Short mmCIF file of C-alpha atoms in Angstrom, two decimals:
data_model
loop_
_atom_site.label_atom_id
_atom_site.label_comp_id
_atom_site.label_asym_id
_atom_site.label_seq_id
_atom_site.Cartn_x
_atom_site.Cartn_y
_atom_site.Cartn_z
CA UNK A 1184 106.90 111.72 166.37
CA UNK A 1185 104.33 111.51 163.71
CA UNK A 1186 101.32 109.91 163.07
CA UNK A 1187 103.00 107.41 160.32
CA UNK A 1188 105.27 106.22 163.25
CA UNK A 1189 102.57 105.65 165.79
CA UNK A 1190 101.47 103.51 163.19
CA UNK A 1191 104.72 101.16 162.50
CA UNK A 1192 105.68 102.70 159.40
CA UNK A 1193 109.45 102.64 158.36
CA UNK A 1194 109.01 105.98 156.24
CA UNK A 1195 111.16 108.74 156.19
CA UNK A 1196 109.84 110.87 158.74
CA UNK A 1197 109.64 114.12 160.75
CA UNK A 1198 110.18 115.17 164.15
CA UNK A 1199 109.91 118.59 165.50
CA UNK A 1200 112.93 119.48 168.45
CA UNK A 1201 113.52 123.23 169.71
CA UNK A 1202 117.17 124.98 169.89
CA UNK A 1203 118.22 127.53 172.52
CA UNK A 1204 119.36 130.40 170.93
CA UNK A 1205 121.60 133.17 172.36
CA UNK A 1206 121.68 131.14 175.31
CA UNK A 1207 118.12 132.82 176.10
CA UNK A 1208 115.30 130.93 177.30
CA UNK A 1209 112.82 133.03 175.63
CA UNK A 1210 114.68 131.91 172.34
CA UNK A 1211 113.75 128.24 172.21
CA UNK A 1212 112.95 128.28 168.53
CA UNK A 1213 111.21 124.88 166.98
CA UNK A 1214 112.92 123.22 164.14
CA UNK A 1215 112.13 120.46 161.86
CA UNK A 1216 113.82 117.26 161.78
CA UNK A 1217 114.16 114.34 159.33
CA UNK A 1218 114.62 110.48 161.38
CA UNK A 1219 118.23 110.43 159.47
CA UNK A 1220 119.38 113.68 160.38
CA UNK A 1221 122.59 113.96 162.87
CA UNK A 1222 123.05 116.60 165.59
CA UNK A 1223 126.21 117.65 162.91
CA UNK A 1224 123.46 118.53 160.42
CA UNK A 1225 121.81 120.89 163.03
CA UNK A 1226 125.17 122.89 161.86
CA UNK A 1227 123.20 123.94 158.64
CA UNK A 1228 120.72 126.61 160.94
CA UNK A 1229 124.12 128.29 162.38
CA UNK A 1230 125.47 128.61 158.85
CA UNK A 1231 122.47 129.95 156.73
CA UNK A 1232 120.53 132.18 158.77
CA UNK A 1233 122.05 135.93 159.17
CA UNK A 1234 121.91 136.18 162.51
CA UNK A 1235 124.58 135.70 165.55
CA UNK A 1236 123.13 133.39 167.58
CA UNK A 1237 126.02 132.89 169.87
CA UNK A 1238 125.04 134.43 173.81
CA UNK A 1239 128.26 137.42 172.70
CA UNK A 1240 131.01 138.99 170.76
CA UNK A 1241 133.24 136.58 173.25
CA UNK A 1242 131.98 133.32 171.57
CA UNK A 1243 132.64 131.62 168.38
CA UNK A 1244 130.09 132.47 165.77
CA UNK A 1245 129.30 128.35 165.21
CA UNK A 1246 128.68 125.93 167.97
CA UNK A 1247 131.27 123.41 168.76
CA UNK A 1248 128.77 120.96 169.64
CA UNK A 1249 125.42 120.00 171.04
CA UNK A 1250 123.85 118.91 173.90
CA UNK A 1251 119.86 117.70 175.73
CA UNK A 1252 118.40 119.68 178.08
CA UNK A 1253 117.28 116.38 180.25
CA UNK A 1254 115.50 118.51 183.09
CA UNK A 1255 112.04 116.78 184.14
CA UNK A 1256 110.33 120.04 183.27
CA UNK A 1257 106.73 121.52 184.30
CA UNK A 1258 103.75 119.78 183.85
CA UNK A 1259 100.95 121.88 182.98
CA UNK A 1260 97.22 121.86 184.12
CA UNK A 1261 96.46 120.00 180.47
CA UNK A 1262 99.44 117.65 180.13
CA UNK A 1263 101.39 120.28 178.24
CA UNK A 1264 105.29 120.27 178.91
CA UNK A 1265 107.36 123.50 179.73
CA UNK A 1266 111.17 123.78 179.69
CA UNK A 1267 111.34 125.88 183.52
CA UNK A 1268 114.57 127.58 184.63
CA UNK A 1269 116.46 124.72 185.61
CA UNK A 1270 116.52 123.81 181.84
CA UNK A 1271 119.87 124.46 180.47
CA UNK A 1272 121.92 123.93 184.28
CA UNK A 1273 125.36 121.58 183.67
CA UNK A 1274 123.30 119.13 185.84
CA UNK A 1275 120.49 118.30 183.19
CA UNK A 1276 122.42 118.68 179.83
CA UNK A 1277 123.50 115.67 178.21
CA UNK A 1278 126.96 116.07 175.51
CA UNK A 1279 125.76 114.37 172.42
CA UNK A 1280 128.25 113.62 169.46
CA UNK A 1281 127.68 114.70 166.25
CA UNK A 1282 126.90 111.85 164.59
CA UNK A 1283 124.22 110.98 166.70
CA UNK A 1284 121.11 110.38 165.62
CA UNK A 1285 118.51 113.15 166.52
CA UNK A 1286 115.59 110.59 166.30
CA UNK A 1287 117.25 108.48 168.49
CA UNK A 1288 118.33 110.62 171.09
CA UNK A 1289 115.49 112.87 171.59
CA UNK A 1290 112.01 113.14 171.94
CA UNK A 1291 109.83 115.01 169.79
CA UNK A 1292 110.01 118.17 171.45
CA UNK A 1293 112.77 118.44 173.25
CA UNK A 1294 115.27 121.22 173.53
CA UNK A 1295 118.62 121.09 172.22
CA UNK A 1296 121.70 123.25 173.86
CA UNK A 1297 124.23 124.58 171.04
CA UNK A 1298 127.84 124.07 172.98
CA UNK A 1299 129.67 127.83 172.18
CA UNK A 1300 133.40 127.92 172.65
CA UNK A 1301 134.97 131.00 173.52
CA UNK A 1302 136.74 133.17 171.44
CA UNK A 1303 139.81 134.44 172.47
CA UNK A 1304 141.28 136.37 169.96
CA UNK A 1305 138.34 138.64 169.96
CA UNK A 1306 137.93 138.38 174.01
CA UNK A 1307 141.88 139.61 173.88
CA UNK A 1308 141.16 142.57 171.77
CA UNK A 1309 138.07 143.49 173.34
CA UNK A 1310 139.69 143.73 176.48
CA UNK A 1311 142.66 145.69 175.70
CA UNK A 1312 140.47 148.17 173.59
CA UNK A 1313 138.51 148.86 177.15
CA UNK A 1314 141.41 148.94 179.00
CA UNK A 1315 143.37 151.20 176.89
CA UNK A 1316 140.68 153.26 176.58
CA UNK A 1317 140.01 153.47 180.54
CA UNK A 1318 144.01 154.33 180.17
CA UNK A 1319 144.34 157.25 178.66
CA UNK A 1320 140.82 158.30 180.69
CA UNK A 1321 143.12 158.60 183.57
CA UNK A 1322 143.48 162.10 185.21
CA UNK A 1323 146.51 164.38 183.59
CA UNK A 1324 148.11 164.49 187.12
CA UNK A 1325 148.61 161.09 187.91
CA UNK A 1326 148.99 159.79 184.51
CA UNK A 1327 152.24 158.47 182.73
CA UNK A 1328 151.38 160.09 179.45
CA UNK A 1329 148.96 163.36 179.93
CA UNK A 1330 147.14 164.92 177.61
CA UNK A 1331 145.61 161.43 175.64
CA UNK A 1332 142.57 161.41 176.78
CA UNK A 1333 140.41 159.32 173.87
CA UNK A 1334 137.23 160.83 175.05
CA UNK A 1335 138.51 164.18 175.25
CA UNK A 1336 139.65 163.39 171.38
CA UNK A 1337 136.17 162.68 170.41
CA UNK A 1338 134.84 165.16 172.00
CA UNK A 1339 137.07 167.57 169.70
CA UNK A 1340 135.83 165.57 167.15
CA UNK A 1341 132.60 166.55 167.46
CA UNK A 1342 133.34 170.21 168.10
CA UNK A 1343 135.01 170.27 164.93
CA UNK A 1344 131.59 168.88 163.30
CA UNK A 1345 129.43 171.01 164.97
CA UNK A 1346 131.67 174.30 164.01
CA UNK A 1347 131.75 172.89 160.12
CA UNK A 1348 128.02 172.24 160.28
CA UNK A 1349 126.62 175.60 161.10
CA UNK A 1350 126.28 175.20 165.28
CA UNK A 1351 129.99 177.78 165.58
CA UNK A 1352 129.17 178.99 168.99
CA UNK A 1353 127.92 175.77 171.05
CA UNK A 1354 131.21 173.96 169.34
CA UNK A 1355 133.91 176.54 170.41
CA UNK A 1356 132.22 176.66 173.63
CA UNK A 1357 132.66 173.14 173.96
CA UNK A 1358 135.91 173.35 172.80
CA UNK A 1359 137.24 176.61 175.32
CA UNK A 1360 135.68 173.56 178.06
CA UNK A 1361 138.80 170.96 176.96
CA UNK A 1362 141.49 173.65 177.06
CA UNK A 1363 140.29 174.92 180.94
CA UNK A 1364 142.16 173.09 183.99
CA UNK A 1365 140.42 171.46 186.24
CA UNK A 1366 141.24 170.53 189.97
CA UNK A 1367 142.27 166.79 190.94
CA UNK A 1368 139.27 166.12 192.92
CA UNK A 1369 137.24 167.38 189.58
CA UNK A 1370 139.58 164.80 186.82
CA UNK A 1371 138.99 162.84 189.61
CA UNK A 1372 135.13 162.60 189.42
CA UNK A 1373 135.75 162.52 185.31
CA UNK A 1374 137.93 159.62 185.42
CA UNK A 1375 134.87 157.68 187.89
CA UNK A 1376 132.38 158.77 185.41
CA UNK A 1377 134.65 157.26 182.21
CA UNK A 1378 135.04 154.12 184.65
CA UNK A 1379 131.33 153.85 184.45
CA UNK A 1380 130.94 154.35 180.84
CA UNK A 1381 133.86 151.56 180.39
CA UNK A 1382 131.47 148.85 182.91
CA UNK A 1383 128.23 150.04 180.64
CA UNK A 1384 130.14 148.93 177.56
CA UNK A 1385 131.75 145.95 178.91
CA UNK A 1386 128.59 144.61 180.19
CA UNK A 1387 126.16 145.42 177.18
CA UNK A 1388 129.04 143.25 175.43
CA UNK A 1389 129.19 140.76 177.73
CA UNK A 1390 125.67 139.89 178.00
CA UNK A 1391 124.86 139.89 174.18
CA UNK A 1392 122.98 143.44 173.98
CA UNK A 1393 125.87 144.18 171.79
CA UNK A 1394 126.61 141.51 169.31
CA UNK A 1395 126.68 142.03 165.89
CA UNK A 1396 127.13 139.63 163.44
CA UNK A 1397 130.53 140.60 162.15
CA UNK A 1398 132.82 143.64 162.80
CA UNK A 1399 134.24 143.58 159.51
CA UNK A 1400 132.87 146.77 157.72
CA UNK A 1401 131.14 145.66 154.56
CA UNK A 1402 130.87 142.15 155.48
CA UNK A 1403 128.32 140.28 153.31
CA UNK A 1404 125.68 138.69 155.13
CA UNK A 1405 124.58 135.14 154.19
CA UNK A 1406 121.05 135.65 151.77
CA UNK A 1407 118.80 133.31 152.71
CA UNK A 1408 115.05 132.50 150.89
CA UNK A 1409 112.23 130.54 151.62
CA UNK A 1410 113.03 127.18 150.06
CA UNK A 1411 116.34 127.69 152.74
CA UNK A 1412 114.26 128.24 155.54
CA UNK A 1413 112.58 124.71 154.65
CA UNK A 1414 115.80 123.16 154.20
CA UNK A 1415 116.96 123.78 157.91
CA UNK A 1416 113.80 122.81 159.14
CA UNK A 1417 112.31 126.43 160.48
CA UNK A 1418 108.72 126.30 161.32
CA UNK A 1419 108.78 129.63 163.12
CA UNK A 1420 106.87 128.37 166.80
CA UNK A 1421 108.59 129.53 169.81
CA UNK A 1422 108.46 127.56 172.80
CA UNK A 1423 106.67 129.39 175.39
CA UNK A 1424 108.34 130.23 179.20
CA UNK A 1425 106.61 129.76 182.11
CA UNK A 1426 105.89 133.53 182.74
CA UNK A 1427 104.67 133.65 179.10
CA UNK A 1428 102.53 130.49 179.34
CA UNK A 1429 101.72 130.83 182.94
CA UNK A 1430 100.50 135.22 181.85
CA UNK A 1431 98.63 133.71 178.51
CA UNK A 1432 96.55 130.93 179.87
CA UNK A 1433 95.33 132.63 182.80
CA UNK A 1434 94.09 135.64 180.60
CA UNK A 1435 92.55 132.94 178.05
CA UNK A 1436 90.79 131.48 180.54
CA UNK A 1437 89.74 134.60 182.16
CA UNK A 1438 88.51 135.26 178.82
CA UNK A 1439 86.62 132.06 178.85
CA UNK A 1440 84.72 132.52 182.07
CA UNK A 1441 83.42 136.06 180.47
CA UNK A 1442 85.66 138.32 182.79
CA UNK A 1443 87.42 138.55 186.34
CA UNK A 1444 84.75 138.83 188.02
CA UNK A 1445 82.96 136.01 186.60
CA UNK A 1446 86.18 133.27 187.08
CA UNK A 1447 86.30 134.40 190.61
CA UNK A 1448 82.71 133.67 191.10
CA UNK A 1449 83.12 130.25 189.65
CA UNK A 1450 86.23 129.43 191.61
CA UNK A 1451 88.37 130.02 188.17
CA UNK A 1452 91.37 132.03 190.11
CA UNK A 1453 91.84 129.95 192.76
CA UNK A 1454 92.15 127.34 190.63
CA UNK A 1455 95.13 129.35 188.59
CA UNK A 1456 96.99 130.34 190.82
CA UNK A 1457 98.42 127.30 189.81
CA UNK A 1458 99.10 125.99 186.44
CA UNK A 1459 101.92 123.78 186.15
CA UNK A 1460 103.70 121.13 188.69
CA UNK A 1461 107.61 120.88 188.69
CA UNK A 1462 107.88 117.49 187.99
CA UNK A 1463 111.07 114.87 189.81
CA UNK A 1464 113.40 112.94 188.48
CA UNK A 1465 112.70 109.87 185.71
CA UNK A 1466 109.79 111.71 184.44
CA UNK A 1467 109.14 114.62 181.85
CA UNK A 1468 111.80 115.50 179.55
CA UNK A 1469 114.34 113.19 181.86
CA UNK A 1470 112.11 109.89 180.46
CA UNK A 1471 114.89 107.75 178.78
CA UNK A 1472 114.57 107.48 175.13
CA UNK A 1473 113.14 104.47 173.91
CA UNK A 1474 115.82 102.55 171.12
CA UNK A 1475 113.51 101.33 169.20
CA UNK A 1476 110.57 104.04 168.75
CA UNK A 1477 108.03 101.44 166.59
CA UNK A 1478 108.26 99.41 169.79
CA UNK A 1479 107.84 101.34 172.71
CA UNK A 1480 107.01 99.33 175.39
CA UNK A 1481 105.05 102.38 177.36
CA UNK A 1482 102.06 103.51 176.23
CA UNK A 1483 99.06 105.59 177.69
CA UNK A 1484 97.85 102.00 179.70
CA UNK A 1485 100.84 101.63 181.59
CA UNK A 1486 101.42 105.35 181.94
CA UNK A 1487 97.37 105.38 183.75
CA UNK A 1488 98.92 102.92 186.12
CA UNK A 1489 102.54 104.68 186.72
CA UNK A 1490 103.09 107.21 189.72
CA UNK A 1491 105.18 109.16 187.17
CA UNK A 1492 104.57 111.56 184.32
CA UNK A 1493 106.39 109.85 181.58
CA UNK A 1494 106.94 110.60 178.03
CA UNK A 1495 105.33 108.05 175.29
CA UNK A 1496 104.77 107.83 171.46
CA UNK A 1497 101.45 106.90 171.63
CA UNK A 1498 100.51 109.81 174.18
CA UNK A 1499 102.85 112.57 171.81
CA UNK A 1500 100.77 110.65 169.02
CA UNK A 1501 97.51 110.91 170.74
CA UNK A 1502 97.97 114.57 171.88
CA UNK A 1503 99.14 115.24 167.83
CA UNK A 1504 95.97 114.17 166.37
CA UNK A 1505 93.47 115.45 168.70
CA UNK A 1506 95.12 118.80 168.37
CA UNK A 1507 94.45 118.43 164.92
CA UNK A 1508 90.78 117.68 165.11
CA UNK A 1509 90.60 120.57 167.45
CA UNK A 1510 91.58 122.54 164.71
CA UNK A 1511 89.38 121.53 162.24
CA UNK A 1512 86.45 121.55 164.59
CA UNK A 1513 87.21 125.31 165.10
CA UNK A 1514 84.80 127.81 161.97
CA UNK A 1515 84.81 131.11 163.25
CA UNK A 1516 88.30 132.80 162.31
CA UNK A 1517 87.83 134.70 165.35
CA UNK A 1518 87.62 132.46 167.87
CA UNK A 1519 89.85 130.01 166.22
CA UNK A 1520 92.69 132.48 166.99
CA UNK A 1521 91.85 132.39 170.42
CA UNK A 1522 91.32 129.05 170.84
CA UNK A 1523 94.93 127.95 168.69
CA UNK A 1524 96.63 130.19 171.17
CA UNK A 1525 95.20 128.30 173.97
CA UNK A 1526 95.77 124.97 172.74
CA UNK A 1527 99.36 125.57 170.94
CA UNK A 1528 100.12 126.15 175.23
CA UNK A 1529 98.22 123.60 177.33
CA UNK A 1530 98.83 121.10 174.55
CA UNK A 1531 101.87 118.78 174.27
CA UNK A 1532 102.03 118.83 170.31
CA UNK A 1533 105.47 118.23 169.73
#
């Protein structure tokens, strides 16, 4: 939490968690949290930003619920705290109600799952668009109803354009293409190629390339200012992947050392090839959550002793305010860029 609650105090205060949008792990975006606030009023981000944030078209444009991510994590080289790619599995993710407390089911930090129901009106219609599509795709002599090819009808559709706007010869010639007859084996390759156009489509849908926020034509999108933003609790951070944190802070410290050559001289690269540690079971983000956080029991004495790598107040409180002296230590814009970037990963500030 804060510094106010590392110190006992019973003010209103505020924790930062991160929410998996998309279902993308490269979308873990960092929110801002009062010690009141439910997991219901989470419902507030879904509502006001104008964005679908549901993994695709086949889901419900509002979560149905929430849940932890309660996998251990990686540990990195500094006592930072990644997510890793287990974070998210059925195994690890704990069903929360919505009248939980976020304070009191979560550490600082932690990443929240939305729950997304499927939607099967839309899944319904989706599917029978591709499939009556693929339909009338099917080759004239082996289909029930020749001569409906949709393609074919967009194709003349196009013609027509291309006639109207000037390009007369490249649309008839197009259009003397439809009206010649081709053999079997030739609808034959046709109808594979529309099968692969029909897979392309299905799968840029049902991954989320495709997934616009509404297919109502001149739907009005939610407006949305700053003093919004602050309301839901957006702070803009991104939590970092392992590839992204793992790419940065072996660069940074390259950068450090003076260059490549230099780190390898010093025994820099062998020591990154390297820079987190999965952690087990009981430790990391799986830590239980204390009840009462003004009187957790663990602190950074016990934690010296322990065999584990547990979550505390007093080391997320620790880790807060020497970030912040960091920052103000730091004069030179320049190299307080580069140095923020490198702290904001190996540091465990949420």
């Amino acid at each position: 939490m804060t510094k106010e609650i590392k110190e006992g105090s019973k003010s209103d205060q505020v924790m930062e968690i991160f929410i998996r949008m998309n279902e993308d792990d490269e979308k873990d975006y960092c929110f801002a949290v009062h010690e009141n606030d439910t997991f219901g009023d989470l419902d507030q981000i879904f509502k006001k930003l104008p964005l679908k944030l549901s993994p695709s078209i086949f889901y419900e444009r509002y979560p149905a619920g929430y849940s932890i991510n309660q996998a251990p994590g990686l540990l990195t080289l500094s006592g930072g705290l990644l997510f890793g790619d287990d974070a998210g599995k059925t195994k690890y993710t704990k069903i929360v109600s919505k009248d939980d407390k976020i304070a009191e089911t979560c550490w600082p930090g932690q990443l929240i799952m939305p729950v997304w129901r499927k939607d099967s009106t839309i899944e319904l219609t989706a599917y029978s668009a591709l499939f009556i599509w693929l339909y009338t795709d099917l080759p004239d002599f082996i289909s029930p109803t020749p001569g409906i090819c949709i393609s074919n009808q967009i194709i003349k559709l196009g013609c027509h354009l291309l006639k109207r706007f000037g390009a007369l010869a490249l649309g008839e010639a197009l259009e003397q293409d439809l009206l010649d007859e081709y053999s079997p084996v030739l609808q034959c390759v046709f109808f594979f190629l529309h099968i692969i156009k029909i897979f392309v489509i299905w799968l840029a849908l049902y991954t989320g390339l495709i997934n616009p926020i509404s297919f109502v034509p001149g739907a009005k999108l939610p407006k949305i200012d700053r003093d919004d933003l602050l309301n839901i609790g957006w702070t803009g951070a991104r939590k970092a992947t392992f590839v992204q944190f793992h790419t940065k802070y072996r660069n940074l410290q390259i950068a450090k050392c003076g260059g490549i050559l230099k780190a390898h001289s010093d025994g820099v690269l062998e020591k990154l090839r390297k820079t987190t540690l999965k952690l087990g079971e009981g430790e990391g983000w799986s830590t239980p959550v204390p009840k009462d956080p003004f009187n957790d029991p663990v602190n950074l004495k016990t934690l010296a002793k322990s065999k584990k790598f547990q979550l505390c107040y007093d080391l997320i409180a620790k880790q807060a305010i020497s970030f912040q002296k960091k920052i103000i230590e730091i004069e030179n814009e320049e190299k307080k860029n580069s140095e923020l970037q490198l702290k904001i990963l190996e540091d465990l500030v949420h």
